[in-house]
Amino acid sequence: MTSARLPGPTTMSTVPSPLSPAQTTAAVAGERLRLADWAAALSEQQWQTPSLCPAWTVRDVLAHLTTTTRLSLPLLAREAIRARGSFDRMEVNLAAARAQRCSTAELLRQLRASAASTRRFPGSSPLDPLMDLVVHAQDIARPLHLSCSSPAHVVTACLEHVVGNRFMGAPKRVAGLHLVSTDSGWTHGTGSARDGGEVRGPDLDLLLAISGRRAGLDALSGPGVDVLRERLRQA
């Protein structure tokens, strides 16, 4: 992947070439089909394993990933009222209901059927479904001690997207830190090793950590890791 360096007086930043709309749509389709094929080999016991998302099992996460192309405004309004205005509670409720209602085969079929769909959660950006798929694949795979990989350029694009995502809380988590990818050379932030703010590691682990997953910290190094760990602990 080619990159463009953006100069600045205090901020080092390497921004990956953005995915075009067509590339984003193709990447979302690829991730849905890849994850469905991967999950089809899981045992029923593995489907019931708690994921990295505290409220969800592996089945719940897969169910959540089938909802994004099937939501309607009336359904969202009804579920928002039921969840007393909590977005997180609404998502948990929607996923749990679908996980209970649908068989394993049905969830996999729905994920495959939605592969090429461009429908997404109201108010979300085109990259949000892609980021959701890449991160949630790790939410499933890591507790099972299995590998589930995504294309390198897709992971880097998601990393660049998430680091500035206020809805996910990433800017507050990484404030004052200098993130350095050991995979792609992507960088972000103002900190340094000298002032205790550098965090180095693979794109996927950086993505997990700045998305709020402590599991991403294990592969990271640098004096800023302790700062990031404490911020995740306090969240």
Coordinates of C-alpha atoms in Angstrom, one line a residue:
M1 CA 0.0 0.0 0.0
T2 CA 1.3 3.5 -0.8
S3 CA 1.2 6.2 1.8
A4 CA 1.4 9.9 1.9
R5 CA 3.1 11.7 4.7
L6 CA 1.4 14.7 6.1
P7 CA 3.8 17.3 7.6
G8 CA 3.0 19.2 10.8
P9 CA 4.9 21.0 13.5
T10 CA 4.2 18.5 16.3
T11 CA 2.3 15.5 14.8
M12 CA 3.8 12.7 12.9
S13 CA 1.2 11.0 10.8
T14 CA 1.3 8.5 8.0
V15 CA -2.1 8.2 6.3
P16 CA -2.8 5.1 4.1
S17 CA -4.3 5.6 0.7
P18 CA -8.1 5.6 1.3
L19 CA -10.3 2.9 -0.1
S20 CA -12.5 4.0 -2.9
P21 CA -16.3 3.4 -2.5
A22 CA -16.1 0.4 -4.8
Q23 CA -13.1 -1.0 -2.9
T24 CA -14.9 -0.5 0.4
T25 CA -18.0 -2.3 -0.8
A26 CA -15.9 -5.1 -2.1
A27 CA -13.9 -5.3 1.1
V28 CA -17.2 -5.5 3.2
A29 CA -18.5 -8.3 0.9
G30 CA -15.2 -10.2 1.2
E31 CA -15.1 -9.9 5.0
R32 CA -18.7 -11.1 5.4
L33 CA -18.1 -14.2 3.2
R34 CA -14.7 -14.9 4.8
L35 CA -16.1 -14.7 8.3
A36 CA -19.2 -16.9 7.4
D37 CA -16.9 -19.6 5.9
W38 CA -14.6 -19.4 8.9
A39 CA -17.4 -19.6 11.5
A40 CA -19.1 -22.5 9.7
A41 CA -16.3 -24.8 11.0
L42 CA -17.0 -23.9 14.7
S43 CA -18.5 -26.4 17.0
E44 CA -21.7 -25.7 18.9
Q45 CA -19.6 -25.3 22.1
Q46 CA -17.4 -22.7 20.4
W47 CA -20.5 -20.8 19.3
Q48 CA -21.5 -20.5 23.0
T49 CA -18.0 -19.2 24.1
P50 CA -17.9 -15.7 25.6
S51 CA -16.4 -13.2 23.1
L52 CA -14.2 -10.2 23.8
C53 CA -17.5 -8.2 24.0
P54 CA -18.6 -8.7 27.6
A55 CA -22.3 -9.0 26.9
W56 CA -22.0 -11.3 23.9
T57 CA -21.1 -14.9 23.1
V58 CA -19.6 -15.9 19.7
R59 CA -23.2 -16.5 18.5
D60 CA -24.4 -13.1 19.7
V61 CA -21.5 -11.4 17.8
L62 CA -22.4 -13.3 14.6
A63 CA -26.1 -12.4 15.1
H64 CA -25.1 -8.7 15.6
L65 CA -23.3 -8.8 12.2
T66 CA -26.4 -10.0 10.5
T67 CA -28.6 -7.1 11.8
T68 CA -26.8 -4.1 10.2
T69 CA -28.4 -4.7 6.7
R70 CA -31.8 -5.6 8.1
L71 CA -32.6 -2.6 10.3
S72 CA -35.4 -0.2 9.7
L73 CA -36.2 3.1 11.3
P74 CA -39.4 1.9 12.9
L75 CA -37.5 -1.1 14.4
L76 CA -34.7 1.1 15.7
A77 CA -37.2 3.5 17.2
R78 CA -39.1 0.7 19.0
E79 CA -35.8 -0.9 20.2
A80 CA -34.4 2.5 21.4
I81 CA -37.5 3.0 23.5
R82 CA -37.2 -0.6 24.9
A83 CA -33.6 0.1 25.7
R84 CA -34.5 3.4 27.5
G85 CA -32.3 5.4 25.1
S86 CA -29.1 3.3 25.6
F87 CA -27.5 2.6 22.2
D88 CA -25.3 -0.2 23.8
R89 CA -28.3 -1.8 25.4
M90 CA -30.3 -1.7 22.2
E91 CA -27.5 -3.4 20.3
V92 CA -27.2 -6.1 23.0
N93 CA -31.0 -6.7 22.9
L94 CA -31.1 -6.9 19.1
A95 CA -28.3 -9.4 18.9
A96 CA -29.6 -11.5 21.7
A97 CA -33.0 -11.7 20.2
R98 CA -31.7 -12.8 16.8
A99 CA -29.2 -15.3 18.3
Q100 CA -32.1 -17.0 20.1
R101 CA -34.5 -16.9 17.1
C102 CA -32.1 -18.1 14.4
S103 CA -30.2 -21.4 14.1
T104 CA -26.5 -21.5 13.4
A105 CA -27.2 -22.3 9.7
E106 CA -29.6 -19.4 9.4
L107 CA -27.2 -16.9 10.9
L108 CA -24.5 -18.0 8.5
R109 CA -26.9 -17.9 5.5
Q110 CA -28.0 -14.4 6.5
L111 CA -24.4 -13.2 6.8
R112 CA -23.6 -14.6 3.3
A113 CA -26.8 -13.2 1.8
S114 CA -25.9 -9.7 3.0
A115 CA -22.4 -9.8 1.6
A116 CA -22.9 -7.3 -1.2
S117 CA -25.4 -5.1 0.6
T118 CA -24.6 -1.5 1.1
R119 CA -27.3 -0.9 3.7
R120 CA -25.8 0.1 7.1
F121 CA -26.8 1.6 10.4
P122 CA -28.4 5.0 10.0
G123 CA -25.8 7.7 10.5
S124 CA -22.8 5.4 10.0
S125 CA -20.1 5.9 7.4
P126 CA -19.3 3.4 4.6
L127 CA -16.2 2.3 6.5
D128 CA -18.1 1.5 9.7
P129 CA -19.4 -1.9 8.6
L130 CA -15.9 -2.9 7.4
M131 CA -14.4 -1.9 10.7
D132 CA -17.2 -3.7 12.6
L133 CA -16.4 -6.9 10.7
V134 CA -12.7 -6.8 11.1
V135 CA -12.9 -6.0 14.9
H136 CA -15.7 -8.4 15.6
A137 CA -13.9 -11.2 13.8
Q138 CA -11.1 -10.8 16.4
D139 CA -13.7 -10.6 19.2
I140 CA -14.7 -14.1 18.2
A141 CA -11.4 -15.6 17.2
R142 CA -9.2 -14.6 20.1
P143 CA -11.2 -16.2 23.0
L144 CA -11.2 -19.4 20.9
H145 CA -7.4 -19.2 20.4
L146 CA -7.9 -19.3 16.7
S147 CA -6.6 -17.2 13.8
C148 CA -9.0 -15.2 11.6
S149 CA -7.2 -12.9 9.3
S150 CA -8.3 -10.0 7.2
P151 CA -6.3 -8.5 4.2
A152 CA -3.5 -6.2 5.4
H153 CA -4.7 -3.1 3.5
V154 CA -8.2 -3.5 4.9
V155 CA -6.9 -3.7 8.5
T156 CA -4.8 -0.5 8.0
A157 CA -7.7 1.3 6.5
C158 CA -9.8 0.4 9.5
L159 CA -7.1 1.5 11.8
E160 CA -6.9 4.9 10.2
H161 CA -10.7 5.2 10.4
V162 CA -11.1 4.2 14.0
V163 CA -8.3 6.3 15.4
G164 CA -10.3 9.5 14.8
N165 CA -13.7 8.0 15.7
R166 CA -15.1 9.9 18.6
F167 CA -18.2 7.6 18.8
M168 CA -15.9 4.7 19.7
G169 CA -13.8 6.9 22.1
A170 CA -10.5 6.4 20.3
P171 CA -9.3 10.0 20.3
K172 CA -9.4 10.1 24.1
R173 CA -7.6 6.8 24.4
V174 CA -4.7 7.8 22.2
A175 CA -4.3 11.4 23.2
G176 CA -0.7 12.3 23.6
L177 CA 0.5 8.9 22.3
H178 CA 2.5 8.1 19.2
L179 CA 1.2 4.9 17.5
V180 CA 3.6 3.1 15.2
S181 CA 2.6 0.1 13.1
T182 CA 5.3 -2.6 12.8
D183 CA 3.4 -4.0 9.8
S184 CA 2.5 -1.1 7.4
G185 CA 4.5 1.8 8.8
W186 CA 1.3 3.6 9.6
T187 CA 1.8 6.2 12.4
H188 CA -0.4 8.6 14.3
G189 CA 0.1 11.0 17.2
T190 CA 2.4 13.4 18.9
G191 CA 4.1 11.3 21.6
S192 CA 7.6 9.7 21.4
A193 CA 9.7 7.0 23.0
R194 CA 11.7 9.7 24.8
D195 CA 8.6 11.3 26.5
G196 CA 7.0 7.9 27.3
G197 CA 4.3 8.1 24.6
E198 CA 5.2 5.6 21.9
V199 CA 3.2 2.5 21.3
R200 CA 4.4 0.0 18.7
G201 CA 2.8 -3.1 17.3
P202 CA 0.9 -4.9 14.5
D203 CA -1.9 -3.1 12.8
L204 CA -4.5 -5.6 14.0
D205 CA -3.5 -5.3 17.7
L206 CA -3.3 -1.5 17.5
L207 CA -6.8 -1.6 16.0
L208 CA -8.1 -3.7 18.9
A209 CA -6.5 -1.7 21.6
I210 CA -7.7 1.7 20.3
S211 CA -11.2 0.1 19.8
G212 CA -11.2 -0.6 23.6
R213 CA -10.1 -4.3 23.6
R214 CA -7.5 -5.1 26.2
A215 CA -6.6 -8.3 24.3
G216 CA -4.8 -6.0 21.7
L217 CA -2.3 -4.9 24.3
D218 CA -0.4 -8.2 24.6
A219 CA 1.4 -7.7 21.2
L220 CA 2.2 -4.0 21.8
S221 CA 5.4 -2.5 23.1
G222 CA 6.8 0.9 24.1
P223 CA 6.5 3.1 27.1
G224 CA 3.1 4.3 26.0
V225 CA 1.5 0.9 26.4
D226 CA 1.1 1.4 30.2
V227 CA -0.7 4.7 29.5
L228 CA -3.1 3.0 27.1
R229 CA -3.6 0.0 29.4
E230 CA -4.6 2.3 32.2
R231 CA -7.1 4.2 30.0
L232 CA -8.7 0.9 28.9
R233 CA -8.9 -0.2 32.6
Q234 CA -10.7 3.0 33.5
A235 CA -13.2 2.8 30.6

